[in-house]
Amino acid sequence: VEEYCALRVLLPSMETSPEHVPFKLALCISGRLDELELQTKIDNVIGANSKEDNSIHVLLVLDTRSNHELETGEKDNMTEIISRVSKNVSAIKSYTDHVIAYKFEQPEHPAVPDWYVRQVAAMKGNITTHRTNMEHRIRRWASAAQCYDHILEREVDVGRFDEVMFLQEAVAVLRPVRSIRETVAPDTPDILISTCDPWKGALMLRKAAKAYFHEPLKAVFMDQRHPRRPHPNQSRFEGKGVSVLSSFEKLPLVSMRPEDSDEEKACLDS
């Protein structure tokens, strides 16, 4: 929490266009229920965009099993976790009535292609450790991929969204984030990602959603030519007619997972 507050103070104020055009946003949050951070998402995304005739639709794609249960098979008592998160979900409803929760059980031991294992092992060694990390990463991507399907389902009822935002469950949003057209003007990219990890969160024009949500799993399972990266990055969109801007200043996201802190700090310091 202290690191979150410190980072928030250090960030410069965000300049937005004085001319606001109301928009319809689909915000999809995916991951595990027991790691769900909602307060900064409520404060800096849902609340920040709930006025001025905007329409905010929140989709929660969550696995109710904890990491402990996924790794050991031992059932967790989720009563306290559900109670705590329910209070935050109720807070969402004070800003928008469009809140839908979907249960998605992430694959416990997803397949990891051999070429992917060899690539990571060549860079970092210790195949066993990194195979476990890669399984965790693929579980996250599988969960995120559900977002696009549910966005399509919602559009049947409410019409096409103007913009889409994706956030992993444990990611904190350090400052209010508005429409991508206001956040990055006048040369608005199709996708705005945070600097250190393009797959922990993004803000995008609706037309880029399919490419964004499908690309991680496609890169791992269908394309073996991707060079020297332990996970797909923004270069994956080159040649696909999708423009990407990477900016921590414009999309300030940090993971609240302790195991992510060292890698993320090193990235932010570089």
CSV table of C-alpha atoms in Angstrom, one decimal:
chain,number,residue,atom,x,y,z
A,1,VAL,CA,0.0,0.0,0.0
A,2,GLU,CA,2.9,2.4,0.9
A,3,GLU,CA,4.5,1.7,-2.5
A,4,TYR,CA,1.2,2.3,-4.3
A,5,CYS,CA,0.8,5.7,-2.5
A,6,ALA,CA,4.4,6.7,-3.2
A,7,LEU,CA,4.0,5.9,-6.9
A,8,ARG,CA,0.8,7.8,-7.1
A,9,VAL,CA,2.3,10.9,-5.7
A,10,LEU,CA,5.3,10.8,-8.1
A,11,LEU,CA,3.1,10.6,-11.2
A,12,PRO,CA,2.5,13.8,-13.0
A,13,SER,CA,-1.1,15.0,-13.4
A,14,MET,CA,-2.8,13.7,-16.5
A,15,GLU,CA,-3.8,16.1,-19.2
A,16,THR,CA,-6.9,15.3,-21.1
A,17,SER,CA,-8.8,16.9,-23.9
A,18,PRO,CA,-11.2,19.6,-22.7
A,19,GLU,CA,-13.8,18.3,-25.2
A,20,HIS,CA,-15.4,15.2,-23.8
A,21,VAL,CA,-17.4,12.9,-26.1
A,22,PRO,CA,-19.5,10.4,-24.2
A,23,PHE,CA,-18.5,6.8,-24.8
A,24,LYS,CA,-19.5,3.2,-24.0
A,25,LEU,CA,-16.7,1.3,-22.2
A,26,ALA,CA,-16.4,-2.5,-21.5
A,27,LEU,CA,-14.1,-3.0,-18.6
A,28,CYS,CA,-13.1,-6.7,-18.2
A,29,ILE,CA,-11.3,-7.9,-15.1
A,30,SER,CA,-10.0,-11.4,-15.1
A,31,GLY,CA,-8.1,-13.7,-12.8
A,32,ARG,CA,-8.6,-15.3,-9.4
A,33,LEU,CA,-11.2,-14.1,-6.9
A,34,ASP,CA,-8.8,-14.3,-3.9
A,35,GLU,CA,-6.4,-11.9,-5.5
A,36,LEU,CA,-9.0,-9.4,-6.8
A,37,GLU,CA,-8.1,-5.8,-6.1
A,38,LEU,CA,-11.1,-3.6,-6.8
A,39,GLN,CA,-10.7,-0.3,-4.9
A,40,THR,CA,-8.3,1.4,-7.3
A,41,LYS,CA,-10.3,0.1,-10.3
A,42,ILE,CA,-13.4,1.6,-8.8
A,43,ASP,CA,-11.7,4.9,-7.9
A,44,ASN,CA,-9.7,5.4,-11.1
A,45,VAL,CA,-11.6,3.7,-13.9
A,46,ILE,CA,-15.3,3.1,-13.0
A,47,GLY,CA,-15.8,6.2,-10.9
A,48,ALA,CA,-13.6,8.4,-13.0
A,49,ASN,CA,-15.7,7.5,-16.1
A,50,SER,CA,-19.2,7.1,-14.7
A,51,LYS,CA,-20.2,10.8,-15.3
A,52,GLU,CA,-20.7,12.9,-18.4
A,53,ASP,CA,-23.2,10.4,-19.9
A,54,ASN,CA,-20.7,7.6,-20.3
A,55,SER,CA,-21.9,4.0,-20.2
A,56,ILE,CA,-19.6,1.7,-18.2
A,57,HIS,CA,-20.1,-2.1,-18.4
A,58,VAL,CA,-18.0,-4.2,-15.9
A,59,LEU,CA,-17.4,-7.8,-16.7
A,60,LEU,CA,-15.7,-10.0,-14.0
A,61,VAL,CA,-14.2,-13.2,-15.2
A,62,LEU,CA,-13.0,-15.0,-12.1
A,63,ASP,CA,-11.8,-18.3,-10.8
A,64,THR,CA,-13.1,-18.8,-7.3
A,65,ARG,CA,-10.3,-21.2,-6.5
A,66,SER,CA,-7.2,-19.9,-4.8
A,67,ASN,CA,-3.6,-20.5,-5.9
A,68,HIS,CA,-3.3,-22.9,-3.0
A,69,GLU,CA,-6.2,-25.0,-4.2
A,70,LEU,CA,-4.9,-24.9,-7.8
A,71,GLU,CA,-1.5,-26.2,-6.7
A,72,THR,CA,-2.6,-28.7,-4.0
A,73,GLY,CA,-6.1,-29.7,-4.8
A,74,GLU,CA,-7.2,-28.8,-1.2
A,75,LYS,CA,-10.5,-27.0,-1.1
A,76,ASP,CA,-10.4,-23.5,0.4
A,77,ASN,CA,-13.0,-21.8,2.5
A,78,MET,CA,-14.0,-18.9,0.3
A,79,THR,CA,-16.6,-17.4,2.6
A,80,GLU,CA,-14.5,-14.6,4.0
A,81,ILE,CA,-13.0,-13.8,0.5
A,82,ILE,CA,-16.5,-13.7,-1.1
A,83,SER,CA,-17.8,-11.5,1.7
A,84,ARG,CA,-14.9,-9.0,1.3
A,85,VAL,CA,-15.2,-8.8,-2.5
A,86,SER,CA,-19.0,-8.6,-2.4
A,87,LYS,CA,-18.6,-5.2,-0.6
A,88,ASN,CA,-16.5,-4.0,-3.5
A,89,VAL,CA,-18.9,-5.3,-6.1
A,90,SER,CA,-21.7,-3.4,-4.3
A,91,ALA,CA,-19.5,-0.3,-4.5
A,92,ILE,CA,-19.4,-0.8,-8.3
A,93,LYS,CA,-23.1,-0.7,-8.5
A,94,SER,CA,-23.2,2.8,-7.0
A,95,TYR,CA,-21.6,3.9,-10.3
A,96,THR,CA,-23.1,1.5,-12.9
A,97,ASP,CA,-25.9,-1.0,-13.0
A,98,HIS,CA,-24.0,-2.9,-15.7
A,99,VAL,CA,-22.0,-5.5,-13.7
A,100,ILE,CA,-21.9,-9.2,-14.6
A,101,ALA,CA,-19.8,-11.8,-13.0
A,102,TYR,CA,-18.7,-15.0,-14.8
A,103,LYS,CA,-17.1,-18.0,-13.2
A,104,PHE,CA,-14.2,-19.4,-15.2
A,105,GLU,CA,-12.1,-22.3,-13.9
A,106,GLN,CA,-8.6,-21.8,-15.2
A,107,PRO,CA,-6.8,-25.0,-16.4
A,108,GLU,CA,-4.8,-26.4,-13.5
A,109,HIS,CA,-1.9,-27.7,-15.5
A,110,PRO,CA,-2.2,-26.2,-19.0
A,111,ALA,CA,0.0,-27.5,-21.8
A,112,VAL,CA,3.2,-25.6,-22.3
A,113,PRO,CA,4.7,-26.0,-25.8
A,114,ASP,CA,8.2,-27.5,-25.8
A,115,TRP,CA,9.6,-24.7,-28.0
A,116,TYR,CA,8.4,-22.2,-25.4
A,117,VAL,CA,10.1,-24.2,-22.6
A,118,ARG,CA,13.3,-24.4,-24.5
A,119,GLN,CA,13.2,-20.7,-25.3
A,120,VAL,CA,12.8,-19.6,-21.7
A,121,ALA,CA,15.3,-22.2,-20.4
A,122,ALA,CA,17.9,-20.9,-22.8
A,123,MET,CA,17.5,-17.5,-21.4
A,124,LYS,CA,17.0,-18.2,-17.7
A,125,GLY,CA,17.8,-21.9,-17.0
A,126,ASN,CA,16.0,-24.0,-14.4
A,127,ILE,CA,13.3,-25.6,-16.6
A,128,THR,CA,11.2,-26.9,-13.7
A,129,THR,CA,10.8,-23.5,-12.0
A,130,HIS,CA,10.1,-21.7,-15.3
A,131,ARG,CA,7.6,-24.3,-16.5
A,132,THR,CA,5.6,-23.6,-13.4
A,133,ASN,CA,5.8,-19.9,-14.1
A,134,MET,CA,4.8,-20.4,-17.7
A,135,GLU,CA,1.8,-22.5,-16.6
A,136,HIS,CA,0.7,-19.7,-14.4
A,137,ARG,CA,1.1,-17.2,-17.2
A,138,ILE,CA,-0.9,-19.3,-19.6
A,139,ARG,CA,-3.7,-19.6,-17.0
A,140,ARG,CA,-3.9,-15.9,-16.9
A,141,TRP,CA,-4.0,-15.6,-20.7
A,142,ALA,CA,-6.7,-18.3,-20.9
A,143,SER,CA,-8.8,-16.3,-18.4
A,144,ALA,CA,-8.3,-13.0,-20.2
A,145,ALA,CA,-9.3,-14.7,-23.5
A,146,GLN,CA,-12.7,-15.2,-22.0
A,147,CYS,CA,-13.2,-11.5,-21.9
A,148,TYR,CA,-13.5,-11.1,-25.7
A,149,ASP,CA,-16.3,-13.8,-25.8
A,150,HIS,CA,-18.2,-12.1,-23.1
A,151,ILE,CA,-17.8,-8.7,-24.7
A,152,LEU,CA,-19.4,-10.1,-27.9
A,153,GLU,CA,-22.3,-11.6,-25.8
A,154,ARG,CA,-22.9,-8.2,-24.2
A,155,GLU,CA,-22.9,-6.4,-27.5
A,156,VAL,CA,-25.9,-8.5,-28.6
A,157,ASP,CA,-27.9,-6.8,-25.9
A,158,VAL,CA,-26.4,-3.3,-25.6
A,159,GLY,CA,-24.8,-2.7,-29.0
A,160,ARG,CA,-21.2,-2.2,-29.9
A,161,PHE,CA,-18.8,-0.7,-27.4
A,162,ASP,CA,-16.6,2.2,-28.3
A,163,GLU,CA,-13.7,1.2,-26.2
A,164,VAL,CA,-12.5,-1.8,-24.1
A,165,MET,CA,-10.3,-1.9,-21.1
A,166,PHE,CA,-8.7,-5.0,-19.6
A,167,LEU,CA,-7.1,-5.4,-16.2
A,168,GLN,CA,-5.7,-8.4,-14.4
A,169,GLU,CA,-7.3,-9.0,-11.0
A,170,ALA,CA,-4.3,-8.0,-8.9
A,171,VAL,CA,-3.4,-4.9,-10.9
A,172,ALA,CA,-3.8,-1.5,-9.2
A,173,VAL,CA,-4.6,1.6,-11.3
A,174,LEU,CA,-2.5,4.5,-9.8
A,175,ARG,CA,-4.4,7.4,-11.3
A,176,PRO,CA,-7.7,8.2,-13.1
A,177,VAL,CA,-7.7,6.8,-16.6
A,178,ARG,CA,-10.2,8.2,-19.1
A,179,SER,CA,-11.1,7.4,-22.7
A,180,ILE,CA,-8.2,6.5,-24.9
A,181,ARG,CA,-9.2,9.3,-27.2
A,182,GLU,CA,-8.8,11.8,-24.4
A,183,THR,CA,-5.7,10.1,-22.8
A,184,VAL,CA,-3.7,10.0,-26.0
A,185,ALA,CA,-4.6,12.9,-28.3
A,186,PRO,CA,-4.5,13.7,-31.1
A,187,ASP,CA,-2.6,10.7,-32.4
A,188,THR,CA,-4.7,8.0,-30.7
A,189,PRO,CA,-3.3,4.5,-31.0
A,190,ASP,CA,-5.5,1.4,-31.3
A,191,ILE,CA,-4.0,0.0,-28.0
A,192,LEU,CA,-2.5,1.7,-25.0
A,193,ILE,CA,-0.5,-0.6,-22.8
A,194,SER,CA,1.5,0.0,-19.6
A,195,THR,CA,5.3,-0.1,-20.0
A,196,CYS,CA,6.3,-3.2,-18.0
A,197,ASP,CA,3.9,-5.9,-19.0
A,198,PRO,CA,1.4,-5.5,-21.9
A,199,TRP,CA,-0.7,-8.3,-20.7
A,200,LYS,CA,-1.5,-7.1,-17.2
A,201,GLY,CA,-3.8,-4.4,-18.6
A,202,ALA,CA,-4.6,-2.3,-21.6
A,203,LEU,CA,-7.0,0.4,-22.9
A,204,MET,CA,-8.0,0.0,-26.6
A,205,LEU,CA,-10.4,1.0,-29.3
A,206,ARG,CA,-13.1,-1.6,-29.8
A,207,LYS,CA,-11.7,-2.6,-33.2
A,208,ALA,CA,-8.4,-3.8,-31.6
A,209,ALA,CA,-10.0,-6.0,-28.9
A,210,LYS,CA,-9.9,-9.3,-30.8
A,211,ALA,CA,-6.2,-9.0,-31.7
A,212,TYR,CA,-5.3,-8.0,-28.1
A,213,PHE,CA,-7.2,-10.8,-26.3
A,214,HIS,CA,-6.3,-13.6,-28.8
A,215,GLU,CA,-2.7,-12.7,-29.4
A,216,PRO,CA,-1.0,-14.2,-26.3
A,217,LEU,CA,-2.3,-17.8,-26.7
A,218,LYS,CA,-1.9,-17.5,-30.4
A,219,ALA,CA,1.7,-16.5,-30.0
A,220,VAL,CA,2.5,-19.4,-27.7
A,221,PHE,CA,0.5,-22.2,-29.4
A,222,MET,CA,0.5,-21.3,-33.0
A,223,ASP,CA,3.7,-19.2,-33.8
A,224,GLN,CA,7.1,-20.5,-32.9
A,225,ARG,CA,9.0,-17.7,-34.6
A,226,HIS,CA,8.7,-15.2,-31.9
A,227,PRO,CA,12.3,-14.3,-30.8
A,228,ARG,CA,13.9,-14.0,-27.4
A,229,ARG,CA,11.0,-13.1,-25.2
A,230,PRO,CA,9.6,-15.1,-22.3
A,231,HIS,CA,6.1,-13.9,-23.3
A,232,PRO,CA,4.5,-12.2,-26.3
A,233,ASN,CA,5.0,-8.4,-26.2
A,234,GLN,CA,3.7,-5.4,-28.2
A,235,SER,CA,6.0,-6.3,-31.2
A,236,ARG,CA,3.6,-9.2,-31.8
A,237,PHE,CA,1.1,-6.6,-33.3
A,238,GLU,CA,3.5,-5.4,-36.0
A,239,GLY,CA,2.2,-6.1,-39.4
A,240,LYS,CA,-1.4,-6.7,-38.1
A,241,GLY,CA,-2.7,-3.2,-38.8
A,242,VAL,CA,-2.8,-2.4,-35.0
A,243,SER,CA,-1.0,0.5,-33.6
A,244,VAL,CA,0.3,0.2,-30.0
A,245,LEU,CA,1.6,2.9,-27.6
A,246,SER,CA,3.5,1.8,-24.4
A,247,SER,CA,3.3,4.4,-21.7
A,248,PHE,CA,3.4,4.0,-17.9
A,249,GLU,CA,2.6,7.7,-17.5
A,250,LYS,CA,-0.6,7.5,-19.5
A,251,LEU,CA,-1.6,4.0,-18.2
A,252,PRO,CA,-0.1,3.7,-14.7
A,253,LEU,CA,-0.6,0.0,-13.7
A,254,VAL,CA,1.3,-2.0,-11.1
A,255,SER,CA,0.8,-5.5,-9.9
A,256,MET,CA,0.0,-6.0,-6.2
A,257,ARG,CA,1.3,-9.5,-6.2
A,258,PRO,CA,4.5,-9.8,-4.0
A,259,GLU,CA,6.1,-12.2,-6.5
A,260,ASP,CA,5.8,-9.6,-9.3
A,261,SER,CA,7.3,-6.7,-7.3
A,262,ASP,CA,11.0,-7.3,-8.0
A,263,GLU,CA,10.6,-7.8,-11.7
A,264,GLU,CA,8.3,-4.8,-12.0
A,265,LYS,CA,10.5,-2.5,-9.9
A,266,ALA,CA,13.5,-3.4,-12.1
A,267,CYS,CA,11.4,-2.6,-15.2
A,268,LEU,CA,10.2,0.8,-13.9
A,269,ASP,CA,13.7,1.8,-12.8
A,270,SER,CA,15.2,0.9,-16.2
